[in-house]
Coordinates of C-alpha atoms (C1' of nucleotides) in Angstrom, one line a residue:
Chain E
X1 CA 0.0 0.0 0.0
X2 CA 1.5 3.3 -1.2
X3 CA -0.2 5.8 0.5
X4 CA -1.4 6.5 3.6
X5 CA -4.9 7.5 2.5
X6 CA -4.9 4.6 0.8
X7 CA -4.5 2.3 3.9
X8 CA -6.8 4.9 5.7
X9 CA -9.4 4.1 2.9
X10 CA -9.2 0.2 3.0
X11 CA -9.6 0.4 6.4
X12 CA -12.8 2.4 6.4
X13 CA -14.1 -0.2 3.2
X14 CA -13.5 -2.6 6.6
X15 CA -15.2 -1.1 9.1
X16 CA -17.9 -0.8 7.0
X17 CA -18.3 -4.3 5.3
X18 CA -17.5 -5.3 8.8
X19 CA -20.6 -3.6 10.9
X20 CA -22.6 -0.7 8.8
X21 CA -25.1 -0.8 6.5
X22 CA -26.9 2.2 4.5
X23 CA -27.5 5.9 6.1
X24 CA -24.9 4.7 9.0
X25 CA -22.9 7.3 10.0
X26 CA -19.0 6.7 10.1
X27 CA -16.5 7.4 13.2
X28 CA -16.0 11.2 12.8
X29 CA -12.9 12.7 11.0
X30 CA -11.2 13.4 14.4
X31 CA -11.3 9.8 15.7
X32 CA -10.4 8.3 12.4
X33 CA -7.3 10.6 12.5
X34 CA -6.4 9.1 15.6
X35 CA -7.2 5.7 15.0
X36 CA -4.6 5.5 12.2
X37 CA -2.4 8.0 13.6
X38 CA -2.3 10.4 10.4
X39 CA -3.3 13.7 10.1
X40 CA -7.1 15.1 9.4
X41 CA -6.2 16.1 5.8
X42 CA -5.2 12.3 5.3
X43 CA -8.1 10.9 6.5
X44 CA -10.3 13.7 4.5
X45 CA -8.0 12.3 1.5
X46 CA -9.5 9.0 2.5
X47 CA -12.8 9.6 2.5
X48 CA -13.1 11.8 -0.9
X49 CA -12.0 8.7 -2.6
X50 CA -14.5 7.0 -0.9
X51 CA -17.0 9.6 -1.4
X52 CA -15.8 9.4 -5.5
X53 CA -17.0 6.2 -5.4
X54 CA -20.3 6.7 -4.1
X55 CA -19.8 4.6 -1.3
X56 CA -19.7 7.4 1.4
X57 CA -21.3 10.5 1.7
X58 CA -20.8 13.8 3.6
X59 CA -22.8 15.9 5.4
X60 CA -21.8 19.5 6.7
X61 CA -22.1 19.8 10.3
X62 CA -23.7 16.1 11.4
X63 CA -21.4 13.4 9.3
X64 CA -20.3 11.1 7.0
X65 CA -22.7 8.3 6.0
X66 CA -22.8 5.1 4.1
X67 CA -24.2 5.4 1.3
X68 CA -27.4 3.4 -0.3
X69 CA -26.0 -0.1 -1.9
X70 CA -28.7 0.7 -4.5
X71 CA -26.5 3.5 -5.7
X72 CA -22.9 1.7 -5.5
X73 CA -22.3 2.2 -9.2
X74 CA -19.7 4.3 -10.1
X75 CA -19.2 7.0 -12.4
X76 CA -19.1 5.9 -15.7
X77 CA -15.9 4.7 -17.0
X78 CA -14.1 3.9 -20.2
X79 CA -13.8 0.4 -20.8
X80 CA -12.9 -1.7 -23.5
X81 CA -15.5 -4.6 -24.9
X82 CA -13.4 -7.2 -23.5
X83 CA -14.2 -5.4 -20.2
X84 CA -17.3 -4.8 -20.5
X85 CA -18.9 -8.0 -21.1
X86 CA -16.6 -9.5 -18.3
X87 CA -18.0 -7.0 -15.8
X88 CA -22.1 -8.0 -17.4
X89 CA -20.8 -11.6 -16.9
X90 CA -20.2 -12.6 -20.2
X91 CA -17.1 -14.3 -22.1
X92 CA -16.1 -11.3 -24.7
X93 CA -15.0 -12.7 -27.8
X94 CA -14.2 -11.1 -31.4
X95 CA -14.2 -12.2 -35.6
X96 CA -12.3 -9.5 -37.5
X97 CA -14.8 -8.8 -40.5
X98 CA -12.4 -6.8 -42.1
X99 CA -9.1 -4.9 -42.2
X100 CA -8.4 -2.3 -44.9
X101 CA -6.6 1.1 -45.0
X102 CA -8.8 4.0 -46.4
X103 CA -8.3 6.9 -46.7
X104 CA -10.7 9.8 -44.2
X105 CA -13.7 10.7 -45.3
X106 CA -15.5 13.9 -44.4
X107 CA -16.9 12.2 -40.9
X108 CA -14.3 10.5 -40.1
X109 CA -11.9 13.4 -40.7
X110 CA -14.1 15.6 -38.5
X111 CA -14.1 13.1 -35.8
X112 CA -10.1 12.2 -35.7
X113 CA -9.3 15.8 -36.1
X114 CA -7.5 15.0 -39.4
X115 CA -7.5 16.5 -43.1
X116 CA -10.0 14.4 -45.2
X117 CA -8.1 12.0 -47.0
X118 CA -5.8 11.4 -44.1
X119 CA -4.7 7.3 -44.6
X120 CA -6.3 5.9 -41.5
X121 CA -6.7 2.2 -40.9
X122 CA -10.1 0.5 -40.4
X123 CA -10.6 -2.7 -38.7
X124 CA -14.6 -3.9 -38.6
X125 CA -14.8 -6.9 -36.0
X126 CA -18.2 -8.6 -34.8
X127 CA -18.0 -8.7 -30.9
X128 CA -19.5 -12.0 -29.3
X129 CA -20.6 -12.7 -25.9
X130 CA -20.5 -16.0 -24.5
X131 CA -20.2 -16.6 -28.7
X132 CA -23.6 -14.9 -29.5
X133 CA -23.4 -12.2 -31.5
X134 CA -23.6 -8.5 -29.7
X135 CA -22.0 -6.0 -31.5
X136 CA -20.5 -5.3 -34.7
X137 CA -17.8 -2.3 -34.2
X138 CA -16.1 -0.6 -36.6
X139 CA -13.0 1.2 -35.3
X140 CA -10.8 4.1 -37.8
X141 CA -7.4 5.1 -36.6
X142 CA -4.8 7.3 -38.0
X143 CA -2.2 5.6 -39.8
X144 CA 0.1 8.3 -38.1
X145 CA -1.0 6.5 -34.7
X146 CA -1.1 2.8 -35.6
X147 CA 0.0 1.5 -38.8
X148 CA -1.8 -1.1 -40.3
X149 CA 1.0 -3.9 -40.7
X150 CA 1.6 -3.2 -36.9
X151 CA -2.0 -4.4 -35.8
X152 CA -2.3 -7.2 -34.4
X153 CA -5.8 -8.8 -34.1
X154 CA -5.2 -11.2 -31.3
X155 CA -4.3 -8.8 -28.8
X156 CA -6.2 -5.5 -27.2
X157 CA -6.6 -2.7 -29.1
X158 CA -5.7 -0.7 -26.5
X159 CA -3.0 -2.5 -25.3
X160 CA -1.4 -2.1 -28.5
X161 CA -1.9 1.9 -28.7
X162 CA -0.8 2.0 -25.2
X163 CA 3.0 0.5 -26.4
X164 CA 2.4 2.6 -29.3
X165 CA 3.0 5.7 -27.0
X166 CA -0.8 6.6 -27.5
X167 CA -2.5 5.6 -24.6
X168 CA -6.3 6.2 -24.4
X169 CA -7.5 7.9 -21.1
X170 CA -10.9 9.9 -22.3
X171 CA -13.2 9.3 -24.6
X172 CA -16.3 11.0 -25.6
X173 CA -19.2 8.8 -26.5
X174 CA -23.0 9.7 -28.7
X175 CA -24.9 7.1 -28.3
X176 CA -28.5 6.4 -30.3
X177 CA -30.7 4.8 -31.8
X178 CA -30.7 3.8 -35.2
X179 CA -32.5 1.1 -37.4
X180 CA -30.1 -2.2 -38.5
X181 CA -29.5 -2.0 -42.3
X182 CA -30.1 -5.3 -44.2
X183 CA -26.8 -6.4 -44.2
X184 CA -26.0 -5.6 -40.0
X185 CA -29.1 -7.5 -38.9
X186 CA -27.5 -10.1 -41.2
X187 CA -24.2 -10.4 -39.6
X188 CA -26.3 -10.2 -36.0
X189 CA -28.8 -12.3 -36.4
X190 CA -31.4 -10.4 -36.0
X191 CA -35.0 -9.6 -38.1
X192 CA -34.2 -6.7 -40.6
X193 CA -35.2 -2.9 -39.4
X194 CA -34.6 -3.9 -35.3
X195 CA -33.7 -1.1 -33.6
X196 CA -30.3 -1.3 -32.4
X197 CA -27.9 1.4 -30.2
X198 CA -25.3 2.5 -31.8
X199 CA -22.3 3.8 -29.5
X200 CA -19.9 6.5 -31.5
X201 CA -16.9 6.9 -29.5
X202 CA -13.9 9.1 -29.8
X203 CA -10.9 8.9 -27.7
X204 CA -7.8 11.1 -26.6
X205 CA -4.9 11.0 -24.7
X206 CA -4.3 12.2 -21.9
X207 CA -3.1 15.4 -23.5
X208 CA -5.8 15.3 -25.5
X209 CA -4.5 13.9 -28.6
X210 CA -7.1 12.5 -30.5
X211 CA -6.4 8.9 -31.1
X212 CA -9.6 6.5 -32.4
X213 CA -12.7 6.9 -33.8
X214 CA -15.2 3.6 -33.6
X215 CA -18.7 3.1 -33.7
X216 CA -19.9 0.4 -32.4
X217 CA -23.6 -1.2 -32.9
X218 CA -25.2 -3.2 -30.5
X219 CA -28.4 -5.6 -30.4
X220 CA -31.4 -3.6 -28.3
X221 CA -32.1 -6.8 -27.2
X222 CA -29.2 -8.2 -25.1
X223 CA -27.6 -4.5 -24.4
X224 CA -28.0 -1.5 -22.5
X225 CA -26.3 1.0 -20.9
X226 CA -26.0 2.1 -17.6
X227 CA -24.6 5.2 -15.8
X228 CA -24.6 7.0 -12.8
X229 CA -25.4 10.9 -12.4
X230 CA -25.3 13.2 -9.7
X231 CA -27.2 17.0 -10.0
X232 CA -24.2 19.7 -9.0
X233 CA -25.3 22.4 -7.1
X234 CA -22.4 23.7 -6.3
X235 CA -21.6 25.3 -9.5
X236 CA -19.9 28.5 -10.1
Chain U
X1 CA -17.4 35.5 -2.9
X2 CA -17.3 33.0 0.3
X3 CA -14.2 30.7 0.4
X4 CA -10.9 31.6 -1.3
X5 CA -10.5 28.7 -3.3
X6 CA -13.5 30.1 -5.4
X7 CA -11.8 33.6 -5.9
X8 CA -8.2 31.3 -6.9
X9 CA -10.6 29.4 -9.4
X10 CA -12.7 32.3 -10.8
X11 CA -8.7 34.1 -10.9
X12 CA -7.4 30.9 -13.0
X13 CA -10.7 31.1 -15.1
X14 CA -9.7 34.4 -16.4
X15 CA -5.6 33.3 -16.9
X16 CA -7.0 30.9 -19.1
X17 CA -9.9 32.8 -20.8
X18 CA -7.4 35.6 -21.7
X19 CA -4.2 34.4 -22.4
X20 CA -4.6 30.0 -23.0
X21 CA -5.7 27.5 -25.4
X22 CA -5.7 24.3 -25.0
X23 CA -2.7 22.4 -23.6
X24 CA -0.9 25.6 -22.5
X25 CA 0.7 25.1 -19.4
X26 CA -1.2 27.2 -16.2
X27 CA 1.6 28.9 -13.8
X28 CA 2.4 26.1 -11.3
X29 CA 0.9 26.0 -7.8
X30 CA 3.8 27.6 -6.2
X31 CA 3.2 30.5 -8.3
X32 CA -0.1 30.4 -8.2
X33 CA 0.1 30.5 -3.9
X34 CA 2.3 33.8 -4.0
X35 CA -0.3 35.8 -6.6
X36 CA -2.9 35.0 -4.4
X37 CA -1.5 35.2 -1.2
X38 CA -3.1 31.9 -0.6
X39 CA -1.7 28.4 0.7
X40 CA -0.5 25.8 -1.3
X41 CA -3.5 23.5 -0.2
X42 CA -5.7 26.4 -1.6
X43 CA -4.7 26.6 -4.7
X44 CA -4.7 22.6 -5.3
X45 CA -8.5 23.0 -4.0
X46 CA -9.4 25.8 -7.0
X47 CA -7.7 23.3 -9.6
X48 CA -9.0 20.1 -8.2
X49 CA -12.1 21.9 -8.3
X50 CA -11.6 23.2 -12.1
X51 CA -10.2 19.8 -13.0
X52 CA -13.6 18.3 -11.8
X53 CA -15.0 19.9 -14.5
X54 CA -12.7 19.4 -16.7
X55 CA -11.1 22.5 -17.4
X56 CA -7.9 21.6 -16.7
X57 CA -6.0 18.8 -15.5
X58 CA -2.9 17.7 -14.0
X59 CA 0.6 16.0 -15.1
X60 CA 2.2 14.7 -12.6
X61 CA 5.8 15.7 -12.2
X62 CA 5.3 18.0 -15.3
X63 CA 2.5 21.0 -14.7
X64 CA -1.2 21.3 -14.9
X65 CA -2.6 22.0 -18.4
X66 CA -5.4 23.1 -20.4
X67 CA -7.8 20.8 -21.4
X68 CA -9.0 20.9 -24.7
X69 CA -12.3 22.6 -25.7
X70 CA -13.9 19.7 -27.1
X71 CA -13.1 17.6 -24.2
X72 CA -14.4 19.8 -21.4
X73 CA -18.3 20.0 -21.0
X74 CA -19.5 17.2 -21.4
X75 CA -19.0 15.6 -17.7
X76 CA -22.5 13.9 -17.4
X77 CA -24.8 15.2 -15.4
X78 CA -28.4 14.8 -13.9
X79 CA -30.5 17.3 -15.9
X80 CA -34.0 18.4 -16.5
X81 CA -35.8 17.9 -19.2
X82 CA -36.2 21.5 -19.4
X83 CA -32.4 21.9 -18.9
X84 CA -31.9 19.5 -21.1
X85 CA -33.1 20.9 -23.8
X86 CA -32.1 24.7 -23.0
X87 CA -28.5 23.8 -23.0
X88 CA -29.1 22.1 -26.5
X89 CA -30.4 25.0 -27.8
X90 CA -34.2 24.6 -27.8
X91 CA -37.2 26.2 -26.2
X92 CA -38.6 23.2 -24.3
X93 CA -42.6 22.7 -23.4
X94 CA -44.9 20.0 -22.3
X95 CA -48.2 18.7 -22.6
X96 CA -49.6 16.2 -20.3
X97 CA -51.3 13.1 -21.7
X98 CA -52.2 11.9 -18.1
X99 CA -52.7 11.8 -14.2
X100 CA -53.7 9.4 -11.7
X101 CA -53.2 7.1 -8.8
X102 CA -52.3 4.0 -9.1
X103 CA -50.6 1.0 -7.2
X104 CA -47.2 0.0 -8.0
X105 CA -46.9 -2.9 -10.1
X106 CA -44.0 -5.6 -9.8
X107 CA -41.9 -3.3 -11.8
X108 CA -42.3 0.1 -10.6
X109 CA -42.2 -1.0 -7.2
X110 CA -38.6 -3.0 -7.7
X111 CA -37.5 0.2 -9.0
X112 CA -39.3 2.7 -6.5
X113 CA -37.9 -0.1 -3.9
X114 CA -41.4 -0.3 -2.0
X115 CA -44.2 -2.5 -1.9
X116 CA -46.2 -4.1 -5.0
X117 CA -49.6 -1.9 -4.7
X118 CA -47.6 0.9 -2.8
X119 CA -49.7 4.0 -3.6
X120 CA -48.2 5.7 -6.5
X121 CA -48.6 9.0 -8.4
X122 CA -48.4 8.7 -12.4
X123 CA -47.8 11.2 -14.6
X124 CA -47.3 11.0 -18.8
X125 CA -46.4 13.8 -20.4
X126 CA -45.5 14.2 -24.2
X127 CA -42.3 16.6 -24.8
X128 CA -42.0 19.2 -27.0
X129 CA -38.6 20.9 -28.4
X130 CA -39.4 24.2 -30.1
X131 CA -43.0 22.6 -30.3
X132 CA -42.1 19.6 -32.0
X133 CA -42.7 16.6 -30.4
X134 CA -39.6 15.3 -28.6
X135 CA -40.2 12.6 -26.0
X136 CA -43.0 10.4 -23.7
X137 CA -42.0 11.2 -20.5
X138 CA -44.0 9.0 -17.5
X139 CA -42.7 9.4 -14.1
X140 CA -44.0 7.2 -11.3
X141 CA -43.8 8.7 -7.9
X142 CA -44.4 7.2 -4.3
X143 CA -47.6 8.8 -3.1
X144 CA -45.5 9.3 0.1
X145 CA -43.0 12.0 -1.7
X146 CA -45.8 13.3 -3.6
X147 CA -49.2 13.2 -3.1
X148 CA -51.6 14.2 -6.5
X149 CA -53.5 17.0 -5.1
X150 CA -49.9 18.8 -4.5
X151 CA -48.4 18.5 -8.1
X152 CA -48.8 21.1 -10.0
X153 CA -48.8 20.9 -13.7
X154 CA -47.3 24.1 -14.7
X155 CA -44.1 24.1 -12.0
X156 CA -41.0 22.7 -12.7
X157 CA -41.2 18.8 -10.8
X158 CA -37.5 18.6 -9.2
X159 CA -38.6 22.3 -8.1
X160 CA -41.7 20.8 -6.5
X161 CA -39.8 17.5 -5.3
X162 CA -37.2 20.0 -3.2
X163 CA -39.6 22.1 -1.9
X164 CA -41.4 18.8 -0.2
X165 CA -37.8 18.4 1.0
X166 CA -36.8 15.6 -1.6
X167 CA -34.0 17.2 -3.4
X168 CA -32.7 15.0 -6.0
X169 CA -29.3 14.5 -6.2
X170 CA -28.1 11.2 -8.2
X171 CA -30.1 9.0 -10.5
X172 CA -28.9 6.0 -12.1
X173 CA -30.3 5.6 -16.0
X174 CA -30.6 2.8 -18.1
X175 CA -30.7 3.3 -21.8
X176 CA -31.6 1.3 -24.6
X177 CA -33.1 1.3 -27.9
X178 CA -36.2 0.2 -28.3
X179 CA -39.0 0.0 -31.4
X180 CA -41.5 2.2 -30.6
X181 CA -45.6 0.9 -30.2
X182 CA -48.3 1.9 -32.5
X183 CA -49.7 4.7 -30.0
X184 CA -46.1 5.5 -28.9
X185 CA -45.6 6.5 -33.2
X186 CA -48.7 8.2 -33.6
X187 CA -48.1 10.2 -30.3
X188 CA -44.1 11.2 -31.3
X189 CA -45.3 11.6 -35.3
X190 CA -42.9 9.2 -37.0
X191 CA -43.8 5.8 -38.6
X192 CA -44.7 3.0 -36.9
X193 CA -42.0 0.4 -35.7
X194 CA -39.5 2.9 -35.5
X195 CA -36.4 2.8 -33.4
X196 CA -36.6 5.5 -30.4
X197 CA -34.4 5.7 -27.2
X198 CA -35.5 4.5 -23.9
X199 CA -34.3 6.4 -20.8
X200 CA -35.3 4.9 -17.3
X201 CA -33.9 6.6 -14.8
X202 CA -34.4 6.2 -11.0
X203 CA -33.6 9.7 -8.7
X204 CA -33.1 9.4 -5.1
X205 CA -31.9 12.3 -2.6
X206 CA -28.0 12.9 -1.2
X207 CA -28.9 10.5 1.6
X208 CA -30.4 7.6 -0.7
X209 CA -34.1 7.8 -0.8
X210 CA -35.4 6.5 -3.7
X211 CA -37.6 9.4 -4.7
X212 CA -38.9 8.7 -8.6
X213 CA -38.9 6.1 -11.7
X214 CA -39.1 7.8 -14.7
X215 CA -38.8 6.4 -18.2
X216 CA -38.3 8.7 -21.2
X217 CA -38.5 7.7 -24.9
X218 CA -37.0 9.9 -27.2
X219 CA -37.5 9.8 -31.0
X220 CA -34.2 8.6 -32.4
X221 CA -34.0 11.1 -35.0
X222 CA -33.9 13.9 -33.0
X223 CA -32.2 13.0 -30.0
X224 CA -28.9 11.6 -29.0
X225 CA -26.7 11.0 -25.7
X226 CA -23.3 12.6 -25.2
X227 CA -21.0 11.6 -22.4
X228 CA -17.7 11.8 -21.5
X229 CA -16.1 8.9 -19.7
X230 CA -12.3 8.6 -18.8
X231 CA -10.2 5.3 -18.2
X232 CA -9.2 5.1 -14.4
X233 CA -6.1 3.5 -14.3
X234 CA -5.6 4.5 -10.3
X235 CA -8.0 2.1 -8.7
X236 CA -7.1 0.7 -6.2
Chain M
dA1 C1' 19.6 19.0 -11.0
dA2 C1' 15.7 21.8 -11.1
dG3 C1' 10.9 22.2 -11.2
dT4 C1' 6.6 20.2 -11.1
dG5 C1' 2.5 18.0 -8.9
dG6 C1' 1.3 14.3 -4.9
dT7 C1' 1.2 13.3 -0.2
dC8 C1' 1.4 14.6 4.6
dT9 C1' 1.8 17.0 9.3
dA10 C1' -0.1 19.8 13.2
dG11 C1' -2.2 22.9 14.0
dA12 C1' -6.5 26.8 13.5
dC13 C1' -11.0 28.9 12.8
dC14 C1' -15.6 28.8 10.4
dA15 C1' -20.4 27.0 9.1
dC16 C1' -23.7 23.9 10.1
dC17 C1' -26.5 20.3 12.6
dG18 C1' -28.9 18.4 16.5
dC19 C1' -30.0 18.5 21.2
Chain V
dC1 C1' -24.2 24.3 23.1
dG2 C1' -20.8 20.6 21.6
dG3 C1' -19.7 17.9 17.7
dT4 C1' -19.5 17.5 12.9
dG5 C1' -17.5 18.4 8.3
dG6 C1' -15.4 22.7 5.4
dT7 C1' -11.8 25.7 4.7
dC8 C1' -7.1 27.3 5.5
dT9 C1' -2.2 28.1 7.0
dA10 C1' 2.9 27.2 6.7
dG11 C1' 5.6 24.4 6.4
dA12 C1' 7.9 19.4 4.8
dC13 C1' 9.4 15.4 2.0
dC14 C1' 8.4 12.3 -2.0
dA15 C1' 7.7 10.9 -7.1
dC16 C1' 7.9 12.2 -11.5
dT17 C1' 9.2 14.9 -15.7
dT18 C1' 12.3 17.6 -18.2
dC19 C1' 16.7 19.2 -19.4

DNA sequence: AAGTGGTCTAGACCACCGC
DNA sequence: CGGTGGTCTAGACCACTTC
């Protein structure tokens, strides 16, 4: 354990797995910092993580609470499919559809922050879970950021970027609904003209570089999505 | 202005509003603490604060930065309708379609966590964006949180909901696509059997009370989601 | 090696809640 | 009123990036 608030914050998780539940209040700031022997700002370090997570919640003048197991989900995160479907319970698996280099169209120029005509590479994959069909996902990188001869199709995506220097850490995501064409209900074995939700995602570095465009199409039936929001008051 | 971490903030606001684009570097906190007369822990507050919203955010070892414009909104966040539609650019209205008591089925109540039969206030209304039909929005409230003869029709609800002291604060939303009924068609204006988005979402107060279910479904062609997600690579 | 953000201490006073 | 979390000070050392 690195840090002290980190050790602070486990130990907290413990006391309350151990004897809270819901709306309990925690031991106060003051004997926490005493318990542990660190100082108040540690322990407020502590329980902001905690508090991040939704697992805790403050009060001004009266507490901190645990908060509802109903609400436990965090805030949403980036993740990749493989991910994904292992955190819904599922065994992610892929079948590259196709791999090509094209060059950027007017979309996905605007998207990748490119000059249309920019060589990018496109990989189209249909994403299985527990070897159903759930997605098909069509992913559109600069050429600049991964070259095509360089991708490999049995490892992460991301994983690869990541040694490429081009780490993803944000993403923005659109998501909708559209109506399958003939050929995607095809592929995913569905009636033609389901609906289907369609999940356009474009990620950056840290720095903001932009590094991947992909859209990604998933059966309404077996998929949703789920996130967490909170109202801020305390803007501005 | 009340603390000094908001004045340090508003301050860095302006540094970057007059003189930064993205991924400029902001003077580092040591600076920062001797232009403000502030302490250190001050002026990591203001940024933690700014970086929250995704203003800025921080390299370790190497400075804090500018985030880039396209990047920095979009942090998701429980909205009104009404909000909703204002920050989107449209002049939002409503028309109810319906009001009435009712007992909580199996699946209102799971999501309402009371009862099955638990007295429950329903209310449909169709949404409009610059008068054109947007949404079907029915909420289902405990009669306990709300009771009929208090809602009013033509006041904002989450105005209506804090005033009867239950402020919402988080909701978790599902979202899927869906193919919309026969009525659902007629009511929105498109063609039968067409794809729509489905938004239930399920509100409860800083403390954890479950205060209202609520599914919206918005007419696909009109309406998309946008949300910003980032990978955390620092848990645990 | 110098400069940056990340963590941490040992205090202090303020704002708010509940009795 | 006493106890709580919220803000703040004036230092310190560590981890990391950059040159």
């Amino acid at each position: 354990m690195a840090h002290k608030y980190e050790t602070v914050a486990s130990g907290i998780r413990e006391i309350i797995d151990a004897s809270l539940v819901a709306h309990d209040a925690l031991p106060s700031e003051r004997e926490l910092m005493s318990r542990y022997s660190v100082s108040r700002m540690t322990v407020r370090a502590a329980i902001a993580k905690l508090a991040d997570e939704g697992l805790v919640y403050n009060v001004h003048g009266s507490g901190t609470y645990v908060g509802s197991k109903d609400l436990f989900l965090k805030t949403p995160k980036l993740t990749s499919f493989t991910e994904d479907m292992t955190s819904r319970g599922y065994v992610a698996s892929s079948r590259p559809l196709a791999l090509s280099r094209i060059d950027a169209d007017e979309e996905i120029a605007r998207h990748l922050g490119v000059p249309v005509d920019t060589e990018c590479t496109h990989l189209r994959r249909l994403r299985l879970a527990d070897n159903n069909p759930m997605a098909i996902e069509d992913v559109y990188l600069p050429r600049t950021v991964l070259e095509i001869e360089h991708l490999h199709l049995d490892q992460s995506l991301y994983e690869q970027l990541t040694e490429a220097g081009h780490e993803v850490y944000r993403a923005e995501q659109e998501i909708q609904a559209i109506t399958l064409s003939e050929e995607d209900s095809r592929i995913l074995g569905v009636p033609s003209g389901s609906a289907a939700l369609s999940v356009e995602r474009v990620s950056s570095s840290r720095r903001g570089q932009l590094i991947e465009f992909a859209r990604t199409i998933y059966r309404a039936d077996r998929y949703s999505f789920h996130i967490a929001v909170t109202r801020d008051n305390n803007e501005k």
